Coordinates of C-alpha atoms in Angstrom, one line a residue:
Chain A
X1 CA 12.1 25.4 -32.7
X2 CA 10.7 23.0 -35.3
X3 CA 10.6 20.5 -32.7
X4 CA 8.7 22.8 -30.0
X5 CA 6.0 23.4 -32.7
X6 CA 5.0 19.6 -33.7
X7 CA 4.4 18.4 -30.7
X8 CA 3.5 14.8 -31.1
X9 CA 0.4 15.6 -29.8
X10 CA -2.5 13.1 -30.8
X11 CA -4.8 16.1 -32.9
X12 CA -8.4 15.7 -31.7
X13 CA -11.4 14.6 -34.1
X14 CA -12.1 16.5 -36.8
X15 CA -11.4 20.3 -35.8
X16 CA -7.6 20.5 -36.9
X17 CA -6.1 18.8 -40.4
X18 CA -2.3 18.5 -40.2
X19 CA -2.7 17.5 -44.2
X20 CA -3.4 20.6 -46.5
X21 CA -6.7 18.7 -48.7
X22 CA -7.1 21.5 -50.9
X23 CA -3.9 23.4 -51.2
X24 CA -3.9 26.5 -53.3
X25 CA -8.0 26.6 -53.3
X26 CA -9.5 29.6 -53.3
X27 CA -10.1 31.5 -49.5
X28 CA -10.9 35.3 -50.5
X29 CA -11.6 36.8 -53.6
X30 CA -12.3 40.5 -54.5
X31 CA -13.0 41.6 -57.9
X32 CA -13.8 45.8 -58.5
X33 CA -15.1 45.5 -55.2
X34 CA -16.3 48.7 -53.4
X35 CA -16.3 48.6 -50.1
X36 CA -18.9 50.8 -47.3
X37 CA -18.5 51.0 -43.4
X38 CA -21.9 53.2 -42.2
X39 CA -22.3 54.1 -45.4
X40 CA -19.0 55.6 -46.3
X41 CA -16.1 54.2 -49.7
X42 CA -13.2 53.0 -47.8
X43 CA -12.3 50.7 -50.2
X44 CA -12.0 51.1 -54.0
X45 CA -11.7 48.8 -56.8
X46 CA -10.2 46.4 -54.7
X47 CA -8.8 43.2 -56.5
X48 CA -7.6 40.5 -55.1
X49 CA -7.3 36.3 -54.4
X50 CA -5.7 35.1 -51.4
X51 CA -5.6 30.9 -51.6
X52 CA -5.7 28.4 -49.1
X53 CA -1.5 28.6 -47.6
X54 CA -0.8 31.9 -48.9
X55 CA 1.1 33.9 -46.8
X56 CA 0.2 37.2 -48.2
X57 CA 1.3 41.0 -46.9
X58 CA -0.9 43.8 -46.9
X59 CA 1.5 47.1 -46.6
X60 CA 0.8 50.5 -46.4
X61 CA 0.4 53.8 -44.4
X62 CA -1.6 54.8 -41.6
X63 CA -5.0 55.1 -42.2
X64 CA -5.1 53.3 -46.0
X65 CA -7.6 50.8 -45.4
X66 CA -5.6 48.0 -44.3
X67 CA -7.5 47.1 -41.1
X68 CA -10.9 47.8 -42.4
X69 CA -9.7 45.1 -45.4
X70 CA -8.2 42.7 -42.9
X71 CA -11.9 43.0 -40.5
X72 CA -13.9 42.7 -44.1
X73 CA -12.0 39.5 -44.4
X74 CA -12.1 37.9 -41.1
X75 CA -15.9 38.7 -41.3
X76 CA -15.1 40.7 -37.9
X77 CA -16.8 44.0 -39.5
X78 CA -20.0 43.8 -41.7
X79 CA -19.7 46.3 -44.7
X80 CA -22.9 48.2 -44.9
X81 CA -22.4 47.7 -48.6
X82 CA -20.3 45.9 -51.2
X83 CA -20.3 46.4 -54.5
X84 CA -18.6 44.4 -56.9
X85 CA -17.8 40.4 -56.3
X86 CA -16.8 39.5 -53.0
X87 CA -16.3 36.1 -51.5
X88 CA -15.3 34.4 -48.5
X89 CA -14.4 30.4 -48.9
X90 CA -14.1 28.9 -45.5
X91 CA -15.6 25.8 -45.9
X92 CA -13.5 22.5 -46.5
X93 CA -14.0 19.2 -45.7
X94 CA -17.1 19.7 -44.5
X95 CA -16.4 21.5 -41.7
X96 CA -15.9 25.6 -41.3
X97 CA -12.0 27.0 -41.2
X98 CA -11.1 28.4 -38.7
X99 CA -9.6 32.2 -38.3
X100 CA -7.7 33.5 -35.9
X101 CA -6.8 37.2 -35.4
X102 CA -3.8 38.9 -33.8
X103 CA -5.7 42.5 -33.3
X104 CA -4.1 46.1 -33.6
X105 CA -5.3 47.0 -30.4
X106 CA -4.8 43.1 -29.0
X107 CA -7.6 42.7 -26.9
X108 CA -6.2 41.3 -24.5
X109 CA -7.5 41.5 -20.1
X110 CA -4.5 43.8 -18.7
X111 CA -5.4 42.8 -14.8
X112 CA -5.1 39.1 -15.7
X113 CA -2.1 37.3 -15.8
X114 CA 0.1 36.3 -18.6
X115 CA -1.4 32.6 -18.2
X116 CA -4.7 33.6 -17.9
X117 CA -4.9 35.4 -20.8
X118 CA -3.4 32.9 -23.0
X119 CA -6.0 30.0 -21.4
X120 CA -8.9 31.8 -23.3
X121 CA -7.6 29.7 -25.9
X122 CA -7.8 26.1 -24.2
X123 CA -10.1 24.6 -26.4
X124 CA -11.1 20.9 -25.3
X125 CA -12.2 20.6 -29.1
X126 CA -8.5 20.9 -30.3
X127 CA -7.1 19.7 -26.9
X128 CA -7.1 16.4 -25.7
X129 CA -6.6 17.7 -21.8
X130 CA -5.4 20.2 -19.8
X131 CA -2.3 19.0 -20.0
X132 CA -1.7 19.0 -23.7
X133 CA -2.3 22.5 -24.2
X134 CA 0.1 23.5 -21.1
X135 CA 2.7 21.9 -23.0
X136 CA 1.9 23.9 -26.4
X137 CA 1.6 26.7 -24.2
X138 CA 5.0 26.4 -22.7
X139 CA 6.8 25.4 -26.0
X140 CA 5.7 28.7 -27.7
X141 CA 6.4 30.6 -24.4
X142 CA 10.4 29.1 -24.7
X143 CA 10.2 30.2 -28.6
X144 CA 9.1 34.2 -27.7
X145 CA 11.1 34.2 -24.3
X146 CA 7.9 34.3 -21.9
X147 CA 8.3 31.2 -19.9
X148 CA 9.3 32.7 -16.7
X149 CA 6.8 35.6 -16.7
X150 CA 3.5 33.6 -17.0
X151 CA 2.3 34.5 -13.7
X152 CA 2.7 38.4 -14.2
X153 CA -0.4 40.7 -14.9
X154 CA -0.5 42.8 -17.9
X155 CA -0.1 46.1 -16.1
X156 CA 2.9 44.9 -15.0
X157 CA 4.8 44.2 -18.5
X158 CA 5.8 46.6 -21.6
X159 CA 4.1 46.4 -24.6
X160 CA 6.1 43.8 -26.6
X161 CA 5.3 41.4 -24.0
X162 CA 1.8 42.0 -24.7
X163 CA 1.9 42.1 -28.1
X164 CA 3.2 38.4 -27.9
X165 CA 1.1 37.3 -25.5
X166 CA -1.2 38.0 -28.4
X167 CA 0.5 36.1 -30.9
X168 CA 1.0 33.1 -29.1
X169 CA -2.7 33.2 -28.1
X170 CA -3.8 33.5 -32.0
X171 CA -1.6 30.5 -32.1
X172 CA -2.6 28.5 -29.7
X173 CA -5.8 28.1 -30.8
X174 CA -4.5 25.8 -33.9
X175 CA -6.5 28.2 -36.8
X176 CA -6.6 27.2 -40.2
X177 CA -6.1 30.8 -41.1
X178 CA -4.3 33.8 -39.2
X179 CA -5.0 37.1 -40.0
X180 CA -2.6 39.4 -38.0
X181 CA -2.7 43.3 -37.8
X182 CA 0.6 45.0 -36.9
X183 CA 1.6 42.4 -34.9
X184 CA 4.9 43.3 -34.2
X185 CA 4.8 47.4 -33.9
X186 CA 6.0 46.6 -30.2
X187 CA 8.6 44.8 -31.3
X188 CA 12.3 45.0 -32.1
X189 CA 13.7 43.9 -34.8
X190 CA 14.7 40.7 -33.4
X191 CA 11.5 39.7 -32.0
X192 CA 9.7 40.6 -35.4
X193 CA 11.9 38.2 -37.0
X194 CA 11.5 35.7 -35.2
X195 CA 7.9 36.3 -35.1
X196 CA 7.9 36.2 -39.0
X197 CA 9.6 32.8 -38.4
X198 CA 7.5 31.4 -36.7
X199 CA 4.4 31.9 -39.3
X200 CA 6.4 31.2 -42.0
X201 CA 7.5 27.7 -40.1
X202 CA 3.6 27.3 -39.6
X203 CA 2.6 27.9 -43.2
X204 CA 5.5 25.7 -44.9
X205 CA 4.4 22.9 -42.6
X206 CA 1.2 23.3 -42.0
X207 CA -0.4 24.8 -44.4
X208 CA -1.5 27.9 -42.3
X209 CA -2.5 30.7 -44.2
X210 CA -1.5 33.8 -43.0
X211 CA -2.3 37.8 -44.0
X212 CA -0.4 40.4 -42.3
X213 CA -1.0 44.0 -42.4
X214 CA 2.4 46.0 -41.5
X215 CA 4.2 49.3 -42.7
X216 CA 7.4 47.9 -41.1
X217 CA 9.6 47.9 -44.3
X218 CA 12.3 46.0 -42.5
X219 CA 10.2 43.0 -42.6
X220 CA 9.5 42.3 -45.7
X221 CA 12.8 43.6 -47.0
X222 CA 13.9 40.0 -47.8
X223 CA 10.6 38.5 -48.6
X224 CA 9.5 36.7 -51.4
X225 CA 5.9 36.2 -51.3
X226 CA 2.7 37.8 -52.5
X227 CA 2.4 41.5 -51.4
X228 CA -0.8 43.8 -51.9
X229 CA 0.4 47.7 -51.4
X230 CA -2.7 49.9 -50.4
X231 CA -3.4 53.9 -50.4
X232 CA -5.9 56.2 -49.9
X233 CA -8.4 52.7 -49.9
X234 CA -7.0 51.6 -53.0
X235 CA -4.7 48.9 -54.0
X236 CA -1.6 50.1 -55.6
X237 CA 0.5 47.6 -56.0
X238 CA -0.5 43.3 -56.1
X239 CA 2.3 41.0 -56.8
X240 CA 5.9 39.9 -55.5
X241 CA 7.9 41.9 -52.9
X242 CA 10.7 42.9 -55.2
X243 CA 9.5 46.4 -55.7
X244 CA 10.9 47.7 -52.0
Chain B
X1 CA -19.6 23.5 -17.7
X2 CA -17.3 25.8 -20.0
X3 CA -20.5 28.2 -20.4
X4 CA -21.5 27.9 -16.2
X5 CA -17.7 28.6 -16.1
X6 CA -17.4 31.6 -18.1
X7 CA -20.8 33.4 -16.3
X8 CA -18.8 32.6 -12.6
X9 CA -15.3 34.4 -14.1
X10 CA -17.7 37.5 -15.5
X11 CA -19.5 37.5 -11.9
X12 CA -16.0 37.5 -9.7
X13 CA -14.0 39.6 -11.8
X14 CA -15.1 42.9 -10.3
X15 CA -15.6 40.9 -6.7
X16 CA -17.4 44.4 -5.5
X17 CA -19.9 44.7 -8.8
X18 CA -20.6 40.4 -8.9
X19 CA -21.6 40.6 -5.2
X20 CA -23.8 43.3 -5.7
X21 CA -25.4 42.3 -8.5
X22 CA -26.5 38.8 -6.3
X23 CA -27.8 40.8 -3.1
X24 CA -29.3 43.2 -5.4
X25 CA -30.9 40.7 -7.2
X26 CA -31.8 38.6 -4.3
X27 CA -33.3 41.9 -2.2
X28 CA -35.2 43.4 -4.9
X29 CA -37.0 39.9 -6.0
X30 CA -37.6 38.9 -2.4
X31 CA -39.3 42.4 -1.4
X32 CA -41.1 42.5 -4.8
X33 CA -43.0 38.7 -4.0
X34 CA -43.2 39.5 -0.1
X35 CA -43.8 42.7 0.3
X36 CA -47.2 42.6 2.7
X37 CA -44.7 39.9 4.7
X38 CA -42.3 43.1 4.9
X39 CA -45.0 45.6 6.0
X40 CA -46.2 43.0 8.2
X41 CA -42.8 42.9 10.3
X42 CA -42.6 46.8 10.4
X43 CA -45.8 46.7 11.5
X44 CA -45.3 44.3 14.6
X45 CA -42.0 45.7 15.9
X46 CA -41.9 49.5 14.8
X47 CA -45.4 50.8 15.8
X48 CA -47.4 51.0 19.3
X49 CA -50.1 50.3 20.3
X50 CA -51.3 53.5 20.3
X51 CA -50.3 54.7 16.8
X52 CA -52.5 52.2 14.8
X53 CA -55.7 51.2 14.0
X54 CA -56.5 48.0 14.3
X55 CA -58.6 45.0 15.3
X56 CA -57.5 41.6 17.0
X57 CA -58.9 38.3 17.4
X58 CA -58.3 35.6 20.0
X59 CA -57.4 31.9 18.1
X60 CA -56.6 28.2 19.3
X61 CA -52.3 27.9 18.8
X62 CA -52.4 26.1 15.9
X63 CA -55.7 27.8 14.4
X64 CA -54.4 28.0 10.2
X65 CA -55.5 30.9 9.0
X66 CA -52.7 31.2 5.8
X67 CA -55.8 31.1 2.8
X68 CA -57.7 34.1 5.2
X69 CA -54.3 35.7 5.1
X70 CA -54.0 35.9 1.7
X71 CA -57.7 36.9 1.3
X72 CA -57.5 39.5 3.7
X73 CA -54.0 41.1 2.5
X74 CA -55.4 41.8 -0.9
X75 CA -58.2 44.0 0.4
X76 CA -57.2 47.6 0.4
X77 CA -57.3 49.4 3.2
X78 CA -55.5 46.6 5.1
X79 CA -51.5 47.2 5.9
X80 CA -51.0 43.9 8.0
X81 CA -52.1 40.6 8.9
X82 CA -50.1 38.8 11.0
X83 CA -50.0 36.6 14.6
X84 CA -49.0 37.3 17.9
X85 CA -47.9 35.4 20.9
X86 CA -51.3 34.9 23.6
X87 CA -48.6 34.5 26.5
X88 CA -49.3 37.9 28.1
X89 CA -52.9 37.5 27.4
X90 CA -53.1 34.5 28.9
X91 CA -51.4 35.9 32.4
X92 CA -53.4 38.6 32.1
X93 CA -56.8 36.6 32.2
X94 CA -55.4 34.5 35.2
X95 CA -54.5 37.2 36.9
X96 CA -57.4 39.0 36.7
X97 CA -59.5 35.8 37.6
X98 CA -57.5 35.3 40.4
X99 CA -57.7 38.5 41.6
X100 CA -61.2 38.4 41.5
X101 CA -61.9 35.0 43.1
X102 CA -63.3 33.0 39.9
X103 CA -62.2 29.6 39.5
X104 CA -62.4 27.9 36.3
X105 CA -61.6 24.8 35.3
X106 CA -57.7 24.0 34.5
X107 CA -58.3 22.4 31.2
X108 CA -59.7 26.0 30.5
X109 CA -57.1 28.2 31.8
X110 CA -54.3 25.6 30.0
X111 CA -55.4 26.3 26.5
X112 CA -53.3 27.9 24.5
X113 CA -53.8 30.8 22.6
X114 CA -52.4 33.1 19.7
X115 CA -53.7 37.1 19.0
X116 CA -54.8 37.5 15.2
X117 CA -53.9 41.8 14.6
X118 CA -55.3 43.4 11.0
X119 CA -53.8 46.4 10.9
X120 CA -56.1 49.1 8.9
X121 CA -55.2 52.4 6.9
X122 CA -56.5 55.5 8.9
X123 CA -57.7 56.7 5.3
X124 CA -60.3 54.4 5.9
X125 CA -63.5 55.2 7.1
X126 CA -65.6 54.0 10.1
X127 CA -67.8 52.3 7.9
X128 CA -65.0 50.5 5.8
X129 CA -63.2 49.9 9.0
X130 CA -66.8 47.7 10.3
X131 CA -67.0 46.0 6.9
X132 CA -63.3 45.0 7.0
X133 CA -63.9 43.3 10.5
X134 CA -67.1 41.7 9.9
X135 CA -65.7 40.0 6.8
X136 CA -63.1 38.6 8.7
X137 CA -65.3 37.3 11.2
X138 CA -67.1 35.8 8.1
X139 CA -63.9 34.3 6.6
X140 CA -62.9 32.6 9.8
X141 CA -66.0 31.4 11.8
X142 CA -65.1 32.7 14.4
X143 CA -67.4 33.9 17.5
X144 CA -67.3 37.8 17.3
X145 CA -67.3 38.0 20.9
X146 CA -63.8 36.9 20.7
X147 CA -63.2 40.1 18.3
X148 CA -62.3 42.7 19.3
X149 CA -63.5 46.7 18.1
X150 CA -61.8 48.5 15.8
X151 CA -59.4 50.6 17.6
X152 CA -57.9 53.9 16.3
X153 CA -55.3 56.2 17.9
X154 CA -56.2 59.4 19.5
X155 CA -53.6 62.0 19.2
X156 CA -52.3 64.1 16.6
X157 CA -53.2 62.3 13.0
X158 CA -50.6 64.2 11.1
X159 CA -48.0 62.5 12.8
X160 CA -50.0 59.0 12.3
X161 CA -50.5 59.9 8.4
X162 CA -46.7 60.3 8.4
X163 CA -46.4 56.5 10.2
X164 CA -49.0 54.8 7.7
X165 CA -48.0 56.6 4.2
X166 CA -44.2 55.0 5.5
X167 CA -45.9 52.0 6.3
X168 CA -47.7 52.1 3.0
X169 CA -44.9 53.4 0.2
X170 CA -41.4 52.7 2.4
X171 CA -41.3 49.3 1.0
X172 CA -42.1 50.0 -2.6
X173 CA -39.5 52.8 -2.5
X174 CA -37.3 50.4 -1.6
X175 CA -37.8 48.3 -3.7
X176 CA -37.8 50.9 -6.5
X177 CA -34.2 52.3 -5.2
X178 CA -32.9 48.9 -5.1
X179 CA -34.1 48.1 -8.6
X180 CA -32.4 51.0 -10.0
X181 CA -29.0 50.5 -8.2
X182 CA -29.7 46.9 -9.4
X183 CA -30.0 48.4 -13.1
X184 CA -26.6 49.9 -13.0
X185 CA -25.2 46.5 -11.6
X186 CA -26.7 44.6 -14.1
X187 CA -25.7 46.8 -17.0
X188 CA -22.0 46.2 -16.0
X189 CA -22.2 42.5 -15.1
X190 CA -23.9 42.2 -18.7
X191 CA -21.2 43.9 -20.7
X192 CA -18.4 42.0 -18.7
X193 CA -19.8 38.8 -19.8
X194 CA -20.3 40.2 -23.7
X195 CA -16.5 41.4 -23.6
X196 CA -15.0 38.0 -22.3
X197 CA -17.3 36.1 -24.6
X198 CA -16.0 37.9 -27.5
X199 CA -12.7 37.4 -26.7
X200 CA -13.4 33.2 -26.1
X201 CA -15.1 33.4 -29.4
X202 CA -12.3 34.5 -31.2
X203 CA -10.0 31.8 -29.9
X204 CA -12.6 29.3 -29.7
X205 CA -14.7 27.1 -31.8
X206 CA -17.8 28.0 -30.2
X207 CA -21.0 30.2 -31.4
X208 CA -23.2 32.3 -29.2
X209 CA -20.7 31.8 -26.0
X210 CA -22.6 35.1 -24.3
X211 CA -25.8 34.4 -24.8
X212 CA -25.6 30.6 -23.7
X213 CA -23.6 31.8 -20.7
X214 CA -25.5 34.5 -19.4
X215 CA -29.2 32.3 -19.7
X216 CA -27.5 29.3 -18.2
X217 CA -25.8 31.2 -15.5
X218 CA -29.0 33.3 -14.7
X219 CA -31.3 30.1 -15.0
X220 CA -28.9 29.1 -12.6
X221 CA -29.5 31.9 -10.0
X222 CA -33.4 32.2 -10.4
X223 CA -33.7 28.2 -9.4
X224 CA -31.9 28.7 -6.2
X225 CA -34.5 32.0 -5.7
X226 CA -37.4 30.3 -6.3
X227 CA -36.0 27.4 -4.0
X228 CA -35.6 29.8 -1.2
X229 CA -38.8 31.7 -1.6
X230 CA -40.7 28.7 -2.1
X231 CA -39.6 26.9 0.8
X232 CA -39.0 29.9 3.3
X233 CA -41.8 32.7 1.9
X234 CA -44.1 33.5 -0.7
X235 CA -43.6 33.3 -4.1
X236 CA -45.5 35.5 -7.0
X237 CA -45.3 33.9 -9.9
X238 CA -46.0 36.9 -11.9
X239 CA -43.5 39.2 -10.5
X240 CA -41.0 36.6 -11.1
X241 CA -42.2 36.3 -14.9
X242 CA -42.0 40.2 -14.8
X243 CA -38.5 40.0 -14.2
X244 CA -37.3 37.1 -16.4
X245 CA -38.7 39.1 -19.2
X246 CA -37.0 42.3 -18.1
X247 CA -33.8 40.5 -17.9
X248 CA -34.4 39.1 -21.3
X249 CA -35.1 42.3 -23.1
X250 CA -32.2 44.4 -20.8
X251 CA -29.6 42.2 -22.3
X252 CA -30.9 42.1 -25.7
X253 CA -30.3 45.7 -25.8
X254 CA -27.2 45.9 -24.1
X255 CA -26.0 43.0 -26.9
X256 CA -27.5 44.7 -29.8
X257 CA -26.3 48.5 -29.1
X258 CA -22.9 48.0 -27.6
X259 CA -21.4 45.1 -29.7
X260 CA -18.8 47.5 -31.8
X261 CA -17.8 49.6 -28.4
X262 CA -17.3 46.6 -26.2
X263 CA -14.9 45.0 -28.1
X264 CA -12.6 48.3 -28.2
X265 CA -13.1 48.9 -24.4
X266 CA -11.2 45.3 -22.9
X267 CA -7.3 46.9 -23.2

């Protein structure tokens, strides 16, 4: 699989680094910040600092606060007000990082195909030609199993299918930064592993920094990275993953 | 090419909507510039003789009268302008001279000739009808013996007043119908393009992908229009700067008030 994901693909100008320049520097910070969407608290006293090649949980149940926090980082949603100390690094180099999101809802065309739905992230920026990126595409299609179903629509596959189709589409894109909500809630227990994998491949080697929203316990049973645990808006719980 | 790209894949992926939207555009800015062209054509092939008032001229083939065309169209009162064949006329005359023994010369007989017919509003008044015809006479230089009176039809007006207010409002209801169905079209076509944009966006390093696709794409469209109405009939250059400015503003709305709801709405 390591193979698949490095490519030797000559990286194009100045719009992907394979080297991380400024590991461990700061991305998002929150310090007692209060958060408003249309002018309603939906998060409180919210603390936290995710660096550059974190890979950083946010758990918790339906309807904490955990998408609102992942759109208020991706810059996806404008609060209507923030109180506190707020900041969003994504400058490096000189040039803008770039985030990628695997959505709750994926956002995905259902009456286009598999392959047409994961060309919307052919970027000639990133991509020397055509070709190049069919070969990414195809090497991540192998990893997740999709290979042979590329030219089915959407309507025609079950929901895990889709939910990877998303994945590999936030991949394919070569972001700096991934933020992914419940990316696997289609997916068995097999599939989410190797999902988990996958990113966790990507950010050792790469440097990717990736935030995950999830309530699937299973998951991060064995993981020993940065968790944030939130409730009712507020975060409950910021450190390792030993307290599951 | 990416943003030309992206407005083609927004106009085919409801084939039934995207075709639409082009004929609808096409048909609504082509009667809006031509419409007196329009009335015109009705006039010629859907009324007799008998059902109109009007006034004709005798011309040389060849006579231009395009800048007394214009003149005259803007004066109201005046439903059509247009040219008509002098064949019968001509067979007519020799017909009638032969019947009745009166030799001209050939190079007389040979000429050829076109009908000028102004077609009047029967709101107008015998004055206004005299003052429309002597100001044409005026305009062209012609002889007025080659003018004819102002006919006007004799039978039952209320049937007449139901030919002339079609002849007079059928086009701008048209036009009006077609705009509005053009609306609806135009309103989908426009959030189509803001959904896939927003999806590229994400996965792209781009900025602005809508808005650069949907002016490029439409600059696109309005060149060949203006091409065809330029070369093929008349152009208004204000009715066309009408429009840009409605398209402008329609999709500044639909891109400020939907952006939250279109992004939920592509799965």
């Amino acid at each position: 699989m390591e193979s698949q994901l490095y490519r030797n693909i000559p990286k194009r100008n100045q719009y992907i680094s394979s080297k991380l320049h400024q590991k461990n520097a700061e991305l998002f910070f929150m310090e007692n910040a209060q958060i408003y969407i249309k002018d309603q608290l939906i998060l409180d006293s919210i603390n936290l600092k995710i660096n550059r090649g974190d890979l950083f949980f946010v758990t918790g149940p339906t309807g904490a606060g955990k998408s609102t926090l992942l759109n208020v980082l991706s810059g996806e949603k404008k609060p209507y007000r923030v109180l506190g100390n707020m900041r969003r690094n994504l400058q490096a180099n000189n040039r803008q990082l770039f985030v990628s999101r695997i959505f709750q809802d994926l956002k995905i065309f259902k009456h286009q195909t598999i392959f047409e739905n994961l060309y919307y992230a052919y970027d000639q920026k990133i991509y020397n030609t055509e070709k190049d990126f069919s070969m990414q595409l195809m090497d991540y299609c192998k990893i997740f199993g999709l290979e042979k179903m590329l030219s089915r629509r959407l309507t025609e596959v079950n929901g895990g299918v889709k939910q990877k189709v998303a994945i590999i589409r936030s991949l394919l894109c070569k972001p700096d930064v991934v933020i992914a909500d419940e990316p696997t809630s289609s997916l068995d227990k097999k599939s989410a592993m190797k999902v988990f994998d996958v990113l966790s491949l990507l950010n050792n080697k790469k440097g990717l920094t990736v935030i995950w929203a999830t309530h699937n316990k299973e998951l991060i049973k064995n993981f020993h990275g940065k968790i944030i645990h939130i409730d009712a808006g507020k975060i409950v719980y910021n450190g390792k993953a030993c307290f599951i | 090419m990416f943003y030309l790209k992206v407005f083609w894949e927004s106009l085919v992926q409801n084939k039934i909507n995207g075709l639409l939207f082009v004929f609808l555009l096409f048909t609504t800015t082509f009667l809006a510039n031509n419409e007196s062209l329009v009335r015109s054509f009705m006039a010629q092939n859907f009324m007799n003789d008998d059902e109109k008032v009007y006034f004709q001229a005798v011309v040389e083939e060849g006579t231009n009268l395009e800048s007394i065309k214009s003149r005259m169209t803007q004066i109201p009162g005046v439903l059509s302008f247009h040219m008509r064949s002098g064949d019968k006329l001509q067979k007519n005359i020799k017909k009638s001279l032969s019947e009745n023994d009166i030799d001209l010369p050939e190079y007389l007989l040979e000429e050829k000739m076109n009908i000028v017919e102004v077609i009047l509003s029967p709101e107008l008044g015998a004055d206004n009808r005299e003052l429309i015809r002597k100001y044409f006479i005026r305009l062209s230089g012609i002889e007025e013996a080659v003018v004819s009176k102002v006919y006007s039809p004799n039978d039952d007006s209320a049937k007449n007043f139901i030919i002339y207010f079609l002849l007079k409002w059928m086009v701008k209801g048209i036009t009006g119908l077609l705009f509005i169905f053009f609306c609806f079209t135009y309103f989908d076509f426009v959030k189509v393009i803001l959904r896939k944009s927003y999806v590229y966006q994400c996965f792209q390093r781009k900025e602005n992908i809508a808005f650069k696709s949907f002016s490029l794409g439409m600059t696109f469209l309005f060149s060949i229009l203006l091409m065809m109405l330029w070369v093929f009939f008349n152009v208004n250059f204000l009715v066309l700067g009408l429009f840009v400015c409605y398209f402008a503003l329609f999709y500044w709305l639909i891109s400020r008030f939907t952006d939250f709801d279109i992004s939920n709405q592509i799965h």
